[in-house]
mmCIF file of C-alpha atoms in Angstrom:
data_model
loop_
_atom_site.group_PDB
_atom_site.id
_atom_site.type_symbol
_atom_site.label_atom_id
_atom_site.label_comp_id
_atom_site.label_asym_id
_atom_site.label_seq_id
_atom_site.Cartn_x
_atom_site.Cartn_y
_atom_site.Cartn_z
ATOM 1 C CA MET P 197 -0.279 -12.381 27.868
ATOM 2 C CA SER P 198 0.204 -10.919 24.376
ATOM 3 C CA ALA P 199 1.594 -7.413 24.114
ATOM 4 C CA ALA P 200 -1.528 -6.539 22.110
ATOM 5 C CA ALA P 201 -3.780 -7.011 25.133
ATOM 6 C CA GLY P 202 -3.207 -3.432 26.250
ATOM 7 C CA VAL P 203 -4.242 -1.835 22.967
ATOM 8 C CA ASP P 204 -7.586 -0.077 23.368
ATOM 9 C CA ARG P 205 -9.959 -1.620 20.819
ATOM 10 C CA ALA P 206 -12.516 1.107 21.500
ATOM 11 C CA VAL P 207 -10.103 3.690 20.096
ATOM 12 C CA LEU P 208 -9.566 1.591 16.971
ATOM 13 C CA ARG P 209 -13.320 1.228 16.458
ATOM 14 C CA GLU P 210 -13.872 4.950 16.994
ATOM 15 C CA VAL P 211 -11.495 5.852 14.190
ATOM 16 C CA VAL P 212 -12.872 3.328 11.708
ATOM 17 C CA GLU P 213 -16.537 3.990 12.433
ATOM 18 C CA THR P 214 -16.087 7.771 12.275
ATOM 19 C CA LEU P 215 -14.336 7.791 8.902
ATOM 20 C CA ALA P 216 -16.033 4.886 7.098
ATOM 21 C CA PRO P 217 -19.210 6.868 6.202
ATOM 22 C CA LEU P 218 -17.118 9.459 4.332
ATOM 23 C CA VAL P 219 -16.878 8.773 0.588
ATOM 24 C CA ARG P 220 -13.125 9.231 0.474
ATOM 25 C CA ARG P 221 -12.401 9.239 -3.254
ATOM 26 C CA ALA P 222 -8.899 10.559 -3.916
ATOM 27 C CA GLY P 223 -8.966 14.347 -4.116
ATOM 28 C CA SER P 224 -12.560 14.656 -2.900
ATOM 29 C CA ALA P 225 -14.000 16.913 -0.215
ATOM 30 C CA ASP P 226 -14.587 13.866 1.969
ATOM 31 C CA GLU P 227 -10.942 12.855 1.662
ATOM 32 C CA HIS P 228 -10.041 16.363 2.846
ATOM 33 C CA ARG P 229 -12.496 16.067 5.753
ATOM 34 C CA ALA P 230 -10.937 12.745 6.696
ATOM 35 C CA ALA P 231 -7.442 14.257 6.698
ATOM 36 C CA ASP P 232 -8.579 17.132 8.930
ATOM 37 C CA TRP P 233 -10.250 14.740 11.373
ATOM 38 C CA ILE P 234 -7.224 12.438 11.506
ATOM 39 C CA ALA P 235 -4.912 15.380 12.249
ATOM 40 C CA GLU P 236 -7.166 16.577 15.041
ATOM 41 C CA ARG P 237 -7.523 13.066 16.501
ATOM 42 C CA LEU P 238 -3.774 12.418 16.429
ATOM 43 C CA THR P 239 -3.174 15.734 18.164
ATOM 44 C CA ARG P 240 -5.649 14.749 20.897
ATOM 45 C CA ALA P 241 -3.791 11.445 21.189
ATOM 46 C CA GLY P 242 -0.591 13.290 22.073
ATOM 47 C CA ALA P 243 0.997 13.470 18.612
ATOM 48 C CA PRO P 244 0.805 17.060 17.300
ATOM 49 C CA ALA P 245 -0.309 16.766 13.697
ATOM 50 C CA HIS P 246 -0.941 18.950 10.691
ATOM 51 C CA VAL P 247 -2.365 18.545 7.219
ATOM 52 C CA GLU P 248 0.004 19.120 4.316
ATOM 53 C CA ASP P 249 -1.251 20.079 0.875
ATOM 54 C CA ALA P 250 -0.162 17.593 -1.785
ATOM 55 C CA THR P 251 -0.940 16.791 -5.396
ATOM 56 C CA PHE P 252 -1.492 13.664 -7.465
ATOM 57 C CA LEU P 253 -2.280 12.705 -11.037
ATOM 58 C CA ASP P 254 -5.791 11.290 -11.145
ATOM 59 C CA GLY P 255 -7.509 8.752 -13.316
ATOM 60 C CA TYR P 256 -5.520 5.533 -13.367
ATOM 61 C CA ALA P 257 -8.486 3.408 -14.515
ATOM 62 C CA PRO P 258 -9.593 5.666 -17.417
ATOM 63 C CA LEU P 259 -5.981 6.219 -18.458
ATOM 64 C CA ILE P 260 -5.031 2.547 -18.470
ATOM 65 C CA GLY P 261 -8.335 1.725 -20.134
ATOM 66 C CA GLY P 262 -7.454 4.172 -22.883
ATOM 67 C CA LEU P 263 -3.996 2.647 -23.332
ATOM 68 C CA ALA P 264 -5.564 -0.818 -23.479
ATOM 69 C CA ALA P 265 -7.940 0.473 -26.159
ATOM 70 C CA ILE P 266 -4.896 1.451 -28.217
ATOM 71 C CA GLY P 267 -3.686 -2.131 -27.810
ATOM 72 C CA ALA P 268 -7.038 -3.464 -28.995
ATOM 73 C CA ALA P 269 -6.986 -1.192 -32.021
ATOM 74 C CA ALA P 270 -3.415 -2.249 -32.792
ATOM 75 C CA GLY P 271 -4.464 -5.890 -32.814
ATOM 76 C CA VAL P 272 -7.113 -5.136 -35.430
ATOM 77 C CA VAL P 273 -5.152 -2.663 -37.550
ATOM 78 C CA GLY P 274 -2.197 -5.033 -37.600
ATOM 79 C CA GLN P 275 -4.180 -7.485 -39.713
ATOM 80 C CA THR P 276 -3.662 -5.281 -42.773
ATOM 81 C CA ARG P 277 -0.399 -4.834 -44.614
ATOM 82 C CA ALA P 278 -0.670 -1.042 -44.454
ATOM 83 C CA GLY P 279 -1.332 -1.079 -40.711
ATOM 84 C CA ARG P 280 1.345 -3.481 -39.507
ATOM 85 C CA ARG P 281 4.041 -0.936 -38.777
ATOM 86 C CA LEU P 282 1.584 1.378 -37.023
ATOM 87 C CA ALA P 283 0.237 -1.542 -34.979
ATOM 88 C CA MET P 284 3.739 -2.581 -33.891
ATOM 89 C CA VAL P 285 4.614 0.908 -32.688
ATOM 90 C CA ALA P 286 1.237 1.621 -31.087
ATOM 91 C CA GLY P 287 1.055 -1.719 -29.286
ATOM 92 C CA ALA P 288 4.618 -1.454 -27.977
ATOM 93 C CA LEU P 289 4.151 2.128 -26.788
ATOM 94 C CA ALA P 290 0.819 1.304 -25.113
ATOM 95 C CA ALA P 291 2.379 -1.647 -23.257
ATOM 96 C CA ALA P 292 5.361 0.461 -22.168
ATOM 97 C CA ALA P 293 3.072 3.232 -20.938
ATOM 98 C CA ILE P 294 0.997 0.785 -18.880
ATOM 99 C CA VAL P 295 4.122 -0.705 -17.290
ATOM 100 C CA ASP P 296 5.443 2.780 -16.543
ATOM 101 C CA ASP P 297 2.179 3.850 -14.926
ATOM 102 C CA VAL P 298 1.338 0.849 -12.736
ATOM 103 C CA SER P 299 4.980 0.422 -11.642
ATOM 104 C CA ASN P 300 5.368 3.991 -10.332
ATOM 105 C CA GLY P 301 7.744 5.000 -13.092
ATOM 106 C CA PRO P 302 8.044 8.503 -14.584
ATOM 107 C CA ARG P 303 4.393 8.157 -15.667
ATOM 108 C CA ILE P 304 4.914 9.907 -18.947
ATOM 109 C CA ALA P 305 1.430 9.183 -20.281
ATOM 110 C CA ARG P 306 -0.315 10.229 -17.090
ATOM 111 C CA ARG P 307 1.667 13.463 -16.893
ATOM 112 C CA ALA P 308 0.749 14.228 -20.470
ATOM 113 C CA ALA P 309 -2.943 13.442 -20.023
ATOM 114 C CA ARG P 310 -3.675 14.691 -16.501
ATOM 115 C CA ARG P 311 -3.176 17.871 -14.519
ATOM 116 C CA PRO P 312 -2.110 17.783 -10.845
ATOM 117 C CA THR P 313 -5.066 17.419 -8.493
ATOM 118 C CA PRO P 314 -5.058 18.412 -4.797
ATOM 119 C CA THR P 315 -4.880 15.804 -2.061
ATOM 120 C CA TRP P 316 -3.881 15.970 1.583
ATOM 121 C CA ASN P 317 -1.311 14.201 3.743
ATOM 122 C CA VAL P 318 -1.376 14.094 7.533
ATOM 123 C CA VAL P 319 1.932 14.200 9.423
ATOM 124 C CA ALA P 320 2.236 13.845 13.192
ATOM 125 C CA GLU P 321 5.236 13.577 15.495
ATOM 126 C CA ALA P 322 5.449 11.355 18.572
ATOM 127 C CA GLY P 323 7.993 9.507 20.665
ATOM 128 C CA ASP P 324 11.340 11.097 21.509
ATOM 129 C CA ARG P 325 11.382 14.126 19.231
ATOM 130 C CA ASP P 326 15.102 14.757 19.898
ATOM 131 C CA ALA P 327 16.247 11.209 19.134
ATOM 132 C CA GLU P 328 18.711 10.634 16.309
ATOM 133 C CA ARG P 329 16.732 7.709 14.916
ATOM 134 C CA THR P 330 13.344 8.078 13.237
ATOM 135 C CA LEU P 331 10.687 5.473 12.526
ATOM 136 C CA VAL P 332 8.145 6.617 9.925
ATOM 137 C CA VAL P 333 4.866 4.717 10.244
ATOM 138 C CA MET P 334 2.657 5.130 7.184
ATOM 139 C CA ALA P 335 -1.000 4.577 6.322
ATOM 140 C CA HIS P 336 -3.392 6.075 3.779
ATOM 141 C CA HIS P 337 -6.889 7.444 4.265
ATOM 142 C CA ASP P 338 -8.474 7.543 0.798
ATOM 143 C CA ALA P 339 -10.695 4.693 -0.381
ATOM 144 C CA ALA P 340 -10.876 2.765 -3.644
ATOM 145 C CA PRO P 341 -13.606 2.174 -6.196
ATOM 146 C CA SER P 342 -14.969 -1.335 -6.457
ATOM 147 C CA GLY P 343 -15.166 -3.462 -9.601
ATOM 148 C CA ALA P 344 -15.891 -7.007 -10.741
ATOM 149 C CA ILE P 345 -12.171 -7.703 -11.148
ATOM 150 C CA PHE P 346 -11.807 -7.679 -7.343
ATOM 151 C CA ASP P 347 -14.161 -10.634 -6.833
ATOM 152 C CA GLN P 348 -12.320 -13.296 -4.788
ATOM 153 C CA SER P 349 -14.365 -16.353 -5.785
ATOM 154 C CA LEU P 350 -11.682 -17.927 -7.991
ATOM 155 C CA GLN P 351 -8.972 -17.434 -5.405
ATOM 156 C CA ARG P 352 -11.086 -19.070 -2.715
ATOM 157 C CA LEU P 353 -12.035 -21.923 -5.047
ATOM 158 C CA ALA P 354 -8.345 -22.544 -5.801
ATOM 159 C CA HIS P 355 -7.618 -22.667 -2.084
ATOM 160 C CA GLU P 356 -10.438 -25.157 -1.569
ATOM 161 C CA LYS P 357 -9.566 -27.454 -4.488
ATOM 162 C CA LEU P 358 -5.743 -27.276 -4.426
ATOM 163 C CA PRO P 359 -4.768 -26.464 -0.849
ATOM 164 C CA GLY P 360 -1.259 -27.926 -1.054
ATOM 165 C CA LEU P 361 -0.291 -26.116 -4.238
ATOM 166 C CA PHE P 362 -1.947 -22.958 -3.040
ATOM 167 C CA GLU P 363 -0.022 -22.998 0.235
ATOM 168 C CA ARG P 364 3.317 -23.244 -1.570
ATOM 169 C CA ALA P 365 2.573 -20.207 -3.754
ATOM 170 C CA ASP P 366 3.790 -17.138 -1.893
ATOM 171 C CA THR P 367 3.637 -14.618 -4.721
ATOM 172 C CA ALA P 368 0.256 -13.225 -5.711
ATOM 173 C CA VAL P 369 -1.221 -13.757 -9.170
ATOM 174 C CA PRO P 370 0.170 -11.057 -11.515
ATOM 175 C CA VAL P 371 -3.135 -9.440 -12.443
ATOM 176 C CA TRP P 372 -1.455 -6.649 -14.398
ATOM 177 C CA TRP P 373 0.360 -9.026 -16.765
ATOM 178 C CA PRO P 374 -2.681 -9.594 -19.023
ATOM 179 C CA VAL P 375 -3.256 -5.828 -19.172
ATOM 180 C CA VAL P 376 0.303 -5.356 -20.414
ATOM 181 C CA GLY P 377 0.244 -8.556 -22.444
ATOM 182 C CA GLY P 378 -2.677 -7.541 -24.663
ATOM 183 C CA PRO P 379 -0.861 -4.661 -26.421
ATOM 184 C CA VAL P 380 2.372 -6.698 -26.486
ATOM 185 C CA LEU P 381 0.666 -9.574 -28.313
ATOM 186 C CA ALA P 382 -1.037 -7.123 -30.672
ATOM 187 C CA ALA P 383 2.359 -5.666 -31.586
ATOM 188 C CA LEU P 384 3.949 -9.106 -31.944
ATOM 189 C CA GLY P 385 1.091 -10.347 -34.073
ATOM 190 C CA ALA P 386 1.629 -7.454 -36.470
ATOM 191 C CA GLY P 387 5.390 -7.858 -36.501
ATOM 192 C CA LEU P 388 5.319 -11.624 -37.025
ATOM 193 C CA ARG P 389 2.315 -11.467 -39.344
ATOM 194 C CA ARG P 390 0.455 -13.879 -37.082
ATOM 195 C CA ARG P 391 -3.209 -13.091 -37.463
ATOM 196 C CA GLY P 392 -4.371 -15.217 -34.542
ATOM 197 C CA LEU P 393 -1.767 -13.758 -32.175
ATOM 198 C CA GLY P 394 -2.727 -10.208 -33.049
ATOM 199 C CA LEU P 395 -6.437 -10.860 -32.619
ATOM 200 C CA PHE P 396 -5.818 -12.600 -29.306
ATOM 201 C CA GLY P 397 -3.932 -9.504 -28.144
ATOM 202 C CA ALA P 398 -6.833 -7.353 -29.300
ATOM 203 C CA ALA P 399 -9.278 -9.501 -27.322
ATOM 204 C CA MET P 400 -7.114 -9.342 -24.175
ATOM 205 C CA SER P 401 -6.862 -5.579 -24.515
ATOM 206 C CA ALA P 402 -10.622 -5.298 -24.992
ATOM 207 C CA GLY P 403 -11.097 -7.237 -21.769
ATOM 208 C CA SER P 404 -8.797 -4.774 -19.992
ATOM 209 C CA VAL P 405 -10.807 -1.865 -21.384
ATOM 210 C CA ALA P 406 -13.975 -3.403 -19.952
ATOM 211 C CA ALA P 407 -12.351 -4.027 -16.566
ATOM 212 C CA MET P 408 -11.008 -0.469 -16.302
ATOM 213 C CA ALA P 409 -14.342 0.992 -17.363
ATOM 214 C CA ASP P 410 -16.055 -1.071 -14.685
ATOM 215 C CA ILE P 411 -13.660 0.231 -12.025
ATOM 216 C CA ALA P 412 -14.096 3.831 -13.207
ATOM 217 C CA ARG P 413 -17.888 3.659 -12.900
ATOM 218 C CA SER P 414 -18.065 1.631 -9.669
ATOM 219 C CA PRO P 415 -18.834 3.185 -6.286
ATOM 220 C CA ILE P 416 -16.198 4.081 -3.730
ATOM 221 C CA VAL P 417 -16.130 1.482 -0.952
ATOM 222 C CA ALA P 418 -16.117 2.272 2.769
ATOM 223 C CA GLY P 419 -12.504 1.084 2.982
ATOM 224 C CA ALA P 420 -12.651 -0.095 6.572
ATOM 225 C CA ASN P 421 -9.858 -2.618 6.048
ATOM 226 C CA ASP P 422 -8.199 -0.780 3.159
ATOM 227 C CA ASN P 423 -7.121 1.358 4.822
ATOM 228 C CA LEU P 424 -8.920 2.703 7.891
ATOM 229 C CA SER P 425 -7.516 -0.261 9.775
ATOM 230 C CA ALA P 426 -4.073 1.328 9.420
ATOM 231 C CA VAL P 427 -5.309 4.843 10.198
ATOM 232 C CA ALA P 428 -6.803 3.436 13.397
ATOM 233 C CA ALA P 429 -3.431 1.861 14.172
ATOM 234 C CA LEU P 430 -1.749 5.275 13.882
ATOM 235 C CA VAL P 431 -4.124 6.734 16.451
ATOM 236 C CA GLY P 432 -3.828 3.708 18.729
ATOM 237 C CA LEU P 433 -0.047 3.912 18.516
ATOM 238 C CA ALA P 434 -0.057 7.651 19.264
ATOM 239 C CA GLU P 435 -2.050 7.061 22.436
ATOM 240 C CA ARG P 436 0.286 4.291 23.582
ATOM 241 C CA LEU P 437 3.349 6.451 22.936
ATOM 242 C CA ARG P 438 1.779 9.339 24.876
ATOM 243 C CA ASP P 439 0.987 7.065 27.816
ATOM 244 C CA ALA P 440 4.517 5.650 27.743
ATOM 245 C CA GLU P 441 6.000 9.152 27.847
ATOM 246 C CA ASP P 442 3.737 10.024 30.787
ATOM 247 C CA ARG P 443 5.082 6.949 32.639
ATOM 248 C CA GLY P 444 8.658 7.930 31.845
ATOM 249 C CA ASP P 445 8.986 4.892 29.588
ATOM 250 C CA GLY P 446 9.374 6.496 26.168
ATOM 251 C CA VAL P 447 10.342 4.495 23.095
ATOM 252 C CA GLY P 448 13.624 6.334 22.555
ATOM 253 C CA VAL P 449 13.134 7.144 18.867
ATOM 254 C CA ARG P 450 11.291 9.854 16.995
ATOM 255 C CA VAL P 451 8.126 8.462 15.423
ATOM 256 C CA LEU P 452 6.504 10.167 12.454
ATOM 257 C CA LEU P 453 2.900 9.088 11.931
ATOM 258 C CA VAL P 454 1.960 9.704 8.308
ATOM 259 C CA SER P 455 -1.376 9.159 6.582
ATOM 260 C CA CYS P 456 -1.183 9.847 2.853
ATOM 261 C CA GLY P 457 -3.937 10.797 0.469
ATOM 262 C CA ALA P 458 -4.632 9.428 -2.999
ATOM 263 C CA GLU P 459 -2.912 6.068 -2.520
ATOM 264 C CA GLU P 460 -5.671 4.237 -4.369
ATOM 265 C CA VAL P 461 -4.816 5.871 -7.695
ATOM 266 C CA ILE P 462 -1.595 3.808 -7.601
ATOM 267 C CA GLN P 463 0.328 6.099 -5.271
ATOM 268 C CA GLY P 464 -0.478 9.775 -5.138
ATOM 269 C CA GLY P 465 0.191 11.758 -1.967
ATOM 270 C CA ILE P 466 3.264 9.737 -1.002
ATOM 271 C CA HIS P 467 5.207 11.393 -3.831
ATOM 272 C CA SER P 468 4.533 14.846 -2.379
ATOM 273 C CA PHE P 469 5.533 13.569 1.071
ATOM 274 C CA ALA P 470 8.767 12.241 -0.402
ATOM 275 C CA GLU P 471 9.544 15.521 -2.118
ATOM 276 C CA SER P 472 8.986 17.467 1.090
ATOM 277 C CA TRP P 473 10.360 15.110 3.732
ATOM 278 C CA PHE P 474 13.049 12.870 2.242
ATOM 279 C CA PRO P 475 15.631 15.699 2.199
ATOM 280 C CA ARG P 476 15.079 15.988 5.973
ATOM 281 C CA LEU P 477 15.299 12.255 6.741
ATOM 282 C CA ASP P 478 18.779 10.734 6.851
ATOM 283 C CA ARG P 479 18.870 7.326 5.153
ATOM 284 C CA GLU P 480 21.283 6.084 7.828
ATOM 285 C CA THR P 481 18.960 6.872 10.729
ATOM 286 C CA THR P 482 15.450 6.493 9.303
ATOM 287 C CA TRP P 483 13.234 3.433 8.859
ATOM 288 C CA PHE P 484 9.850 3.189 7.115
ATOM 289 C CA LEU P 485 7.056 0.835 8.201
ATOM 290 C CA ASN P 486 3.974 0.918 5.984
ATOM 291 C CA LEU P 487 0.648 -0.403 7.323
ATOM 292 C CA ASP P 488 -1.868 -1.361 4.659
ATOM 293 C CA THR P 489 -5.053 -3.419 5.114
ATOM 294 C CA ILE P 490 -4.238 -4.878 8.528
ATOM 295 C CA GLY P 491 -7.758 -5.865 9.604
ATOM 296 C CA SER P 492 -7.763 -9.495 8.374
ATOM 297 C CA PRO P 493 -7.027 -12.508 10.611
ATOM 298 C CA GLU P 494 -3.294 -13.094 9.934
ATOM 299 C CA LEU P 495 -0.646 -10.372 10.144
ATOM 300 C CA VAL P 496 1.909 -10.594 7.314
ATOM 301 C CA SER P 497 5.198 -8.856 6.630
ATOM 302 C CA ILE P 498 5.514 -8.972 2.850
ATOM 303 C CA GLU P 499 8.978 -9.081 1.315
ATOM 304 C CA GLY P 500 8.250 -6.822 -1.634
ATOM 305 C CA GLU P 501 5.835 -5.852 -4.324
ATOM 306 C CA GLY P 502 5.666 -5.502 -8.078
ATOM 307 C CA PRO P 503 2.685 -5.154 -10.424
ATOM 308 C CA VAL P 504 4.932 -6.159 -13.346
ATOM 309 C CA VAL P 505 8.479 -6.774 -12.055
ATOM 310 C CA MET P 506 8.898 -7.879 -8.432
ATOM 311 C CA GLU P 507 10.972 -5.623 -6.162
ATOM 312 C CA ASP P 508 11.946 -6.675 -2.663
ATOM 313 C CA TYR P 509 12.035 -3.801 -0.190
ATOM 314 C CA SER P 510 15.350 -2.244 0.749
ATOM 315 C CA TRP P 511 17.303 -3.700 3.658
ATOM 316 C CA ARG P 512 16.075 -7.198 4.473
ATOM 317 C CA SER P 513 17.689 -6.791 7.889
ATOM 318 C CA PHE P 514 14.857 -4.460 8.912
ATOM 319 C CA ARG P 515 12.268 -7.094 8.055
ATOM 320 C CA ASP P 516 14.331 -9.645 9.975
ATOM 321 C CA LEU P 517 14.305 -7.326 12.994
ATOM 322 C CA ILE P 518 10.516 -7.012 12.805
ATOM 323 C CA GLU P 519 10.107 -10.790 12.648
ATOM 324 C CA ARG P 520 12.443 -11.315 15.597
ATOM 325 C CA VAL P 521 10.574 -8.770 17.716
ATOM 326 C CA ALA P 522 7.181 -10.185 16.706
ATOM 327 C CA TRP P 523 7.932 -13.737 17.823
ATOM 328 C CA ARG P 524 9.742 -12.591 20.959
ATOM 329 C CA ASP P 525 6.714 -10.563 22.077
ATOM 330 C CA GLY P 526 4.048 -13.111 21.185
ATOM 331 C CA LEU P 527 2.905 -11.222 18.077
ATOM 332 C CA PRO P 528 3.626 -13.755 15.323
ATOM 333 C CA ILE P 529 3.719 -12.672 11.705
ATOM 334 C CA ARG P 530 4.006 -14.516 8.437
ATOM 335 C CA ARG P 531 7.015 -13.940 6.168
ATOM 336 C CA GLY P 532 8.005 -14.826 2.616
ATOM 337 C CA MET P 533 5.011 -13.485 0.685
ATOM 338 C CA ARG P 534 5.112 -10.909 -2.109
ATOM 339 C CA ALA P 535 2.349 -8.686 -3.484
ATOM 340 C CA ARG P 536 1.427 -7.959 -7.084
ATOM 341 C CA SER P 537 -0.411 -4.790 -6.099
ATOM 342 C CA SER P 538 1.443 -1.609 -5.193
ATOM 343 C CA THR P 539 1.645 0.273 -1.909
ATOM 344 C CA ASP P 540 3.190 3.509 -0.690
ATOM 345 C CA ALA P 541 6.103 1.448 0.673
ATOM 346 C CA VAL P 542 7.725 1.249 -2.757
ATOM 347 C CA VAL P 543 8.574 4.971 -2.714
ATOM 348 C CA PRO P 544 10.848 5.046 0.376
ATOM 349 C CA SER P 545 12.251 1.651 -0.574
ATOM 350 C CA ARG P 546 13.408 2.936 -3.965
ATOM 351 C CA ALA P 547 14.894 5.949 -2.198
ATOM 352 C CA GLY P 548 17.145 3.608 -0.229
ATOM 353 C CA TYR P 549 15.436 3.676 3.177
ATOM 354 C CA PRO P 550 15.074 0.417 5.143
ATOM 355 C CA THR P 551 11.435 -0.402 4.434
ATOM 356 C CA ALA P 552 8.859 -2.950 5.534
ATOM 357 C CA CYS P 553 5.136 -3.342 4.920
ATOM 358 C CA LEU P 554 2.603 -5.061 7.165
ATOM 359 C CA VAL P 555 -0.595 -6.364 5.597
ATOM 360 C CA SER P 556 -3.026 -9.128 6.592
ATOM 361 C CA PHE P 557 -4.585 -12.178 4.967
ATOM 362 C CA ASP P 558 -7.024 -14.961 5.713
ATOM 363 C CA ARG P 559 -6.382 -18.675 5.108
ATOM 364 C CA ALA P 560 -7.029 -18.287 1.392
ATOM 365 C CA LYS P 561 -4.202 -15.709 1.286
ATOM 366 C CA ALA P 562 -6.812 -13.096 0.448
ATOM 367 C CA MET P 563 -7.559 -9.736 1.981
ATOM 368 C CA PRO P 564 -11.246 -10.266 2.767
ATOM 369 C CA HIS P 565 -13.553 -7.684 1.162
ATOM 370 C CA TYR P 566 -10.621 -5.975 -0.627
ATOM 371 C CA HIS P 567 -12.039 -3.196 -2.842
ATOM 372 C CA LEU P 568 -15.532 -4.599 -2.356
ATOM 373 C CA VAL P 569 -18.635 -2.900 -0.988
ATOM 374 C CA THR P 570 -18.487 -5.333 1.931
ATOM 375 C CA ASP P 571 -15.311 -3.647 3.264
ATOM 376 C CA VAL P 572 -17.213 -2.214 6.236
ATOM 377 C CA PRO P 573 -16.309 -1.812 9.939
ATOM 378 C CA GLU P 574 -18.223 -4.863 11.130
ATOM 379 C CA ASN P 575 -16.025 -7.125 8.984
ATOM 380 C CA LEU P 576 -12.736 -6.086 10.603
ATOM 381 C CA ASP P 577 -10.606 -8.206 12.907
ATOM 382 C CA TYR P 578 -9.661 -5.628 15.524
ATOM 383 C CA ASP P 579 -7.357 -8.054 17.286
ATOM 384 C CA THR P 580 -5.084 -8.074 14.240
ATOM 385 C CA ILE P 581 -5.026 -4.275 14.185
ATOM 386 C CA ALA P 582 -4.124 -4.321 17.891
ATOM 387 C CA ARG P 583 -1.266 -6.732 17.175
ATOM 388 C CA ALA P 584 0.039 -4.375 14.510
ATOM 389 C CA VAL P 585 -0.047 -1.474 16.983
ATOM 390 C CA ALA P 586 1.796 -3.447 19.656
ATOM 391 C CA LEU P 587 4.344 -4.731 17.143
ATOM 392 C CA THR P 588 5.041 -1.263 15.753
ATOM 393 C CA GLU P 589 5.687 0.079 19.249
ATOM 394 C CA ALA P 590 7.959 -2.871 20.018
ATOM 395 C CA VAL P 591 9.899 -2.297 16.785
ATOM 396 C CA ALA P 592 10.424 1.352 17.720
ATOM 397 C CA ARG P 593 11.798 0.286 21.095
ATOM 398 C CA GLU P 594 14.063 -2.266 19.437
ATOM 399 C CA LEU P 595 15.520 0.378 17.123
ATOM 400 C CA ALA P 596 16.220 2.606 20.109
ATOM 401 C CA GLY P 597 17.728 -0.268 22.080
ATOM 402 C CA ASP P 598 19.993 -1.210 19.197
ATOM 403 C CA ALA P 599 21.253 2.370 19.002
ATOM 404 C CA ALA P 600 21.934 2.443 22.738
ATOM 405 C CA GLN P 601 23.838 -0.859 22.663
ATOM 406 C CA THR P 602 26.004 -0.065 19.659
ATOM 407 C CA GLY P 603 26.515 3.617 20.350
ATOM 408 C CA VAL P 604 26.225 4.354 16.634
ATOM 409 C CA THR P 605 23.476 5.499 14.292
ATOM 410 C CA ARG P 606 24.405 3.279 11.366
ATOM 411 C CA ARG P 607 21.737 0.771 10.268
ATOM 412 C CA GLY P 608 22.163 -2.798 11.320
#
């Protein structure tokens, strides 16, 4: 029998169905209500929780749309002798600002254009609170706007027509490259005095402007898979850890259950969590496991992420441990895939913590209903969420067992 058999699906459904009706735009009143409810529900599940005030810089779609508009203008202005130098500088700066923003860099343009906006993180503590080792399990509770760019028809058509080639491709299509490429080509066209190149860059940038405008005006989705599936896993895990403690069979590590706000603006609340908590979490005795969109049929441990430049997560040995535990306990996961979107996992990974991220796909290597209005509770695979809960508990036990066997706290 799979270790996931004992995970209470009714609890998972309760969490998703309670929160899905809330319009959880980053920084909204409904996002705040969701955070309060999650904290209360985790506390009832045996993991005392509280809501922490946080801030984020809003408006990724309007901001990037504005930077793309600069790229489009550069492609046009660069056609004139007087405008070439301006077009080169403007196009290059716009491209650099887009890369900086979507890659979680210093975000110079966003800091200049936006003021900090409130959001809310939930932090709960479970497991052995006095243990030297800590496993931080992360989710996020805000929801994303939709947009035509998220339509999956082409991806599913490629899977249908070219199944062999599609199966061998384990890195997602770099959707941000054209957004960056438009201003780059506009600048190059001006610098090389290539009219066609500059106009092509202008056209690409104009397409990015349209896509960002569409996202900015689109409704917020229910976000059942992205990411109430992971919030439900936090609650399910808290209940299992409480029951284990009651049986005298605790996991042997401290478990922090963290649900961040404002993730869908390309990482918001996680930065406030990092500022507050990283000084208290020893890199030698802390591991981060991010859960993001885990309600599709196949559970996947991705190797890394990178909207522009791919970054594998810190400490491959942690991902190896997760894979070993998964297959041992009848909870198989897929390995070797990399994402071109960004998740909260990149923040602890860059800080040097052993980091892993569990997501889920279908056979077309797509997250069904991702950022679409069809991302509703009835389209979730609750068995996959249950497997993620069981696997996370098993990983916590493995970390504790490794510490007991070696007698040291150093990472393996």
